[in-house]
Short mmCIF file of N, CA and C in Angstrom, two decimals:
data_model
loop_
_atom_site.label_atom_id
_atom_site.label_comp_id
_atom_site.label_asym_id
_atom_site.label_seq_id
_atom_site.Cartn_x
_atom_site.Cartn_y
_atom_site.Cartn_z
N UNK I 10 0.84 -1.18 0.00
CA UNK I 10 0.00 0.00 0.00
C UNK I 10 0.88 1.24 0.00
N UNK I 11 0.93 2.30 -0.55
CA UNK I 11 1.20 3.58 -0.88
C UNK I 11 0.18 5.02 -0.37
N UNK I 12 0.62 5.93 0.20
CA UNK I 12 -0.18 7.06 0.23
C UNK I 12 0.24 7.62 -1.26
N UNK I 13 -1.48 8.14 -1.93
CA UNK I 13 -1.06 9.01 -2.77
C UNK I 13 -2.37 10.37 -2.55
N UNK I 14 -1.58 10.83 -3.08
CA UNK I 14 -2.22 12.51 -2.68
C UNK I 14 -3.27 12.45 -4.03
N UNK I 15 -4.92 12.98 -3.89
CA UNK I 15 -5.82 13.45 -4.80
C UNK I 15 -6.22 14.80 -4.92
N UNK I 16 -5.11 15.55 -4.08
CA UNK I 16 -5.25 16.88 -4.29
C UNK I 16 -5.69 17.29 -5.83
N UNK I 17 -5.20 17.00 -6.77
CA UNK I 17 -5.45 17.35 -8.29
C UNK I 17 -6.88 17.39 -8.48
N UNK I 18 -7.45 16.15 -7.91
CA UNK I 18 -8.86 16.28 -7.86
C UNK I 18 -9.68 17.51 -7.32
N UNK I 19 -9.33 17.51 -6.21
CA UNK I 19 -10.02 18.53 -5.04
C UNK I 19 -9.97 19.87 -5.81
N UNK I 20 -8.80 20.30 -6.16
CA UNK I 20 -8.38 21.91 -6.94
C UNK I 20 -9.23 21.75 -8.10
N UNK I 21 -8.98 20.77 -9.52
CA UNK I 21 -9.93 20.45 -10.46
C UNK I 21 -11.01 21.04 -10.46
N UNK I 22 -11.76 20.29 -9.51
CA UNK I 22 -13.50 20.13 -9.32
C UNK I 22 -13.30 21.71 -8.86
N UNK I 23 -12.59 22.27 -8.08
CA UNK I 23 -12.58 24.15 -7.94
C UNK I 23 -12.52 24.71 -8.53
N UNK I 24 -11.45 24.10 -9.80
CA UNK I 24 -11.17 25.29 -10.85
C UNK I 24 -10.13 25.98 -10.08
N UNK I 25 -9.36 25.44 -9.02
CA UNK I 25 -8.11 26.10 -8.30
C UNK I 25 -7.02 25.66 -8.90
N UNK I 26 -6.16 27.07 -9.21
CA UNK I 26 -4.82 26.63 -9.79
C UNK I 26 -4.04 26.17 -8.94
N UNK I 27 -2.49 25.87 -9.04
CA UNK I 27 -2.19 25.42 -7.72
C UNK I 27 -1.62 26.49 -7.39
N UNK I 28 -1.22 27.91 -8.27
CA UNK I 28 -0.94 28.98 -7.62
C UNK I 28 -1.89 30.00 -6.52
N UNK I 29 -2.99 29.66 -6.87
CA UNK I 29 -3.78 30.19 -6.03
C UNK I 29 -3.89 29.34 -5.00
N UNK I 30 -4.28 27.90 -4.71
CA UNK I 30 -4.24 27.25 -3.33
C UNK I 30 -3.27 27.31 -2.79
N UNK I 31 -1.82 27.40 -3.14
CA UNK I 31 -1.03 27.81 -2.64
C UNK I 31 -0.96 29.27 -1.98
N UNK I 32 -1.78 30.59 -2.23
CA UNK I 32 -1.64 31.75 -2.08
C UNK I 32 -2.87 31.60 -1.07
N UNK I 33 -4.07 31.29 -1.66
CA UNK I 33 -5.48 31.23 -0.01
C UNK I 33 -4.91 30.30 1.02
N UNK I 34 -3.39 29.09 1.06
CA UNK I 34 -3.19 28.76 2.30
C UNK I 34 -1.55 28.97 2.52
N UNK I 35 -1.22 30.26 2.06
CA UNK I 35 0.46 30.22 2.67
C UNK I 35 1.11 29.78 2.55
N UNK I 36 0.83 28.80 1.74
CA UNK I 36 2.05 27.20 1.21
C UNK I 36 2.65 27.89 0.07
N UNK I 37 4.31 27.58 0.27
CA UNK I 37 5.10 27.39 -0.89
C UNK I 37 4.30 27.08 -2.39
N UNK I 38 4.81 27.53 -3.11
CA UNK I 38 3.60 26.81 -4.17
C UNK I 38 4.50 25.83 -5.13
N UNK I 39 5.74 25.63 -4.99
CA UNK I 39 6.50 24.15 -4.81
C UNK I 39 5.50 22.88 -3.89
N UNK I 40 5.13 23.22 -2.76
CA UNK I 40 4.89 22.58 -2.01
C UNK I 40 3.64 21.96 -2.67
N UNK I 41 2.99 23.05 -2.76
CA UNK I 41 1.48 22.30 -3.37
C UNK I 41 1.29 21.92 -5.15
N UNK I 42 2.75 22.04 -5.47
CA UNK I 42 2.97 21.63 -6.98
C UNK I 42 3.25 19.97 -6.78
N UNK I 43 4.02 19.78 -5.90
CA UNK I 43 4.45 18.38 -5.49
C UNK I 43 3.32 17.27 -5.05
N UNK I 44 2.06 17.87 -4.25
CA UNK I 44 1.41 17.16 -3.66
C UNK I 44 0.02 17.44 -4.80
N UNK I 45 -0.04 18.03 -5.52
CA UNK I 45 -1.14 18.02 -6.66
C UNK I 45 -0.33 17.15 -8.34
N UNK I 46 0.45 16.57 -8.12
CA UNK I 46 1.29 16.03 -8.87
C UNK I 46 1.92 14.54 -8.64
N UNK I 47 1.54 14.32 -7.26
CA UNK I 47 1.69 13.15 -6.34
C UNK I 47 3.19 13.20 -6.54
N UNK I 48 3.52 13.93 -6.34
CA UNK I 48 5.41 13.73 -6.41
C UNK I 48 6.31 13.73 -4.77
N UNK I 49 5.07 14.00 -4.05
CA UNK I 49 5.42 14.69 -2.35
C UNK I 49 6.10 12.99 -1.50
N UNK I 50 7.26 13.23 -0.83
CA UNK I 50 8.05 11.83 -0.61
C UNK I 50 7.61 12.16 0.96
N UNK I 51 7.05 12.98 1.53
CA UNK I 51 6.44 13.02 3.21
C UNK I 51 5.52 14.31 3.14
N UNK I 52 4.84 13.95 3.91
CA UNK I 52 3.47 14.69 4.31
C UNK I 52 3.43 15.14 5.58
N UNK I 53 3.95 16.75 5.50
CA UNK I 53 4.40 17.51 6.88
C UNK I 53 2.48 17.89 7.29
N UNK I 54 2.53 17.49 8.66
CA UNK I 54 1.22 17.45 9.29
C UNK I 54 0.83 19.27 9.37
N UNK I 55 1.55 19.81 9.32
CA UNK I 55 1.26 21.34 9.02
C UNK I 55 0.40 21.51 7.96
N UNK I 56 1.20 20.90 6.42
CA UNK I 56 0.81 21.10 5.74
C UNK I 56 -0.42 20.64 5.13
N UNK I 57 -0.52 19.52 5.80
CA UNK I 57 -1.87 18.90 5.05
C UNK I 57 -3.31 19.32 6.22
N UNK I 58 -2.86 20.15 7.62
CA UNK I 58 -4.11 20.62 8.15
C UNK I 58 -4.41 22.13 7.61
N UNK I 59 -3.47 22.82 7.23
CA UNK I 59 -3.95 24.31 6.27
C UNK I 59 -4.49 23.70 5.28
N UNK I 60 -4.33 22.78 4.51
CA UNK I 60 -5.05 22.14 3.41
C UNK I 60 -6.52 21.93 3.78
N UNK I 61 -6.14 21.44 4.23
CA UNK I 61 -7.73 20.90 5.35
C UNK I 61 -8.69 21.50 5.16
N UNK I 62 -8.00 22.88 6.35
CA UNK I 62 -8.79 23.95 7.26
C UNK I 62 -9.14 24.81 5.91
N UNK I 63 -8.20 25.22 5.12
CA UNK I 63 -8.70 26.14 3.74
C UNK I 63 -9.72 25.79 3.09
N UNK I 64 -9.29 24.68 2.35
CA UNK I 64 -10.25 23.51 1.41
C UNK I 64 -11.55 23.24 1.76
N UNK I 65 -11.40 23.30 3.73
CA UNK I 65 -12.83 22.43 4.13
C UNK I 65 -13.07 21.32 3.17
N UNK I 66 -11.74 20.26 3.72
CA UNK I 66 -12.21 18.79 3.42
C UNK I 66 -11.61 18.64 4.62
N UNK I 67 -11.99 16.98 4.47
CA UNK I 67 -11.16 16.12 5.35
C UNK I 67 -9.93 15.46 4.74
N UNK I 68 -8.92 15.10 5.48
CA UNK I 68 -7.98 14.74 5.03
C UNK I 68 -7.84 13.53 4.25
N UNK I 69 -8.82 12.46 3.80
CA UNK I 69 -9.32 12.04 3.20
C UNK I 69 -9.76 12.10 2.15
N UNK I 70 -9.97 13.80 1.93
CA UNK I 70 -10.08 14.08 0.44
C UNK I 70 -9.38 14.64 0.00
N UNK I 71 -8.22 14.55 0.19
CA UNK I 71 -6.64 14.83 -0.32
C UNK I 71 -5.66 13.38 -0.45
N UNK I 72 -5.85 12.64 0.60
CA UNK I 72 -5.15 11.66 0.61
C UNK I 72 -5.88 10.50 0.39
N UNK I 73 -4.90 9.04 -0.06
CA UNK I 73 -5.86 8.22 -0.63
C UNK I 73 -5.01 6.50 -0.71
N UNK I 74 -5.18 5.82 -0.25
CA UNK I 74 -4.54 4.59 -0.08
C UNK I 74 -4.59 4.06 -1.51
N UNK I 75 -3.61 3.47 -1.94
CA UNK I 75 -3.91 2.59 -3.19
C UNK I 75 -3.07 1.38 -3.15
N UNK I 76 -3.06 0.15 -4.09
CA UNK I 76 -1.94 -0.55 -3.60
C UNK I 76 -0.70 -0.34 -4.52
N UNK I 77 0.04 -0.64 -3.91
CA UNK I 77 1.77 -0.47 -4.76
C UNK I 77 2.11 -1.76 -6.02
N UNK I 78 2.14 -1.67 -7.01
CA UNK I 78 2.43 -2.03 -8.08
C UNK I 78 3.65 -2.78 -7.84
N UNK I 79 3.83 -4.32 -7.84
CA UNK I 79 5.14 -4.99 -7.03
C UNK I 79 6.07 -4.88 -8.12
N UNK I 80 7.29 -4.00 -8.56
CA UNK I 80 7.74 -3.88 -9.97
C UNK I 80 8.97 -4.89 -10.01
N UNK I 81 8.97 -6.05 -8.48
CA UNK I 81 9.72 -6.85 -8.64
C UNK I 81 9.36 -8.03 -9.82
N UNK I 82 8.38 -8.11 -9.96
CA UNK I 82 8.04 -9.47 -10.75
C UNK I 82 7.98 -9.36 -12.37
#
């Protein structure tokens, strides 16, 4: 299993660029380029409760379990 971020979704369905969610929550907008791109390698608990608290979601609708692709076989 893998965390992957559905932020892309959440902004999408807004019509939020990621320069602007980045600007209505103070975030780097690196930061929220990475995690709307699923490229983010840790998920600073700061960052994903301004997400939250801005967005009015739950963290649940940013983040998203999937399973990991075994690329041993």
């Amino acid at each position: 299993m893998r965390v992957k971020s559905t932020l892309k979704q959440v902004l999408d369905e807004r019509n939020l660029s990621i320069s602007k969610c980045a600007e209505m929550c103070s975030l780097p907008k690196e930061t929220v380029r990475r995690m709307y791109n699923d490229t983010t390698m840790q998920y600073q608990r700061d960052t994903l409760g301004t997400l939250c608290k801005v967005l009015n979601v739950n963290i649940s609708d940013i983040l998203a379990l999937e399973d990991k692709k075994d690329d041993a076989q």
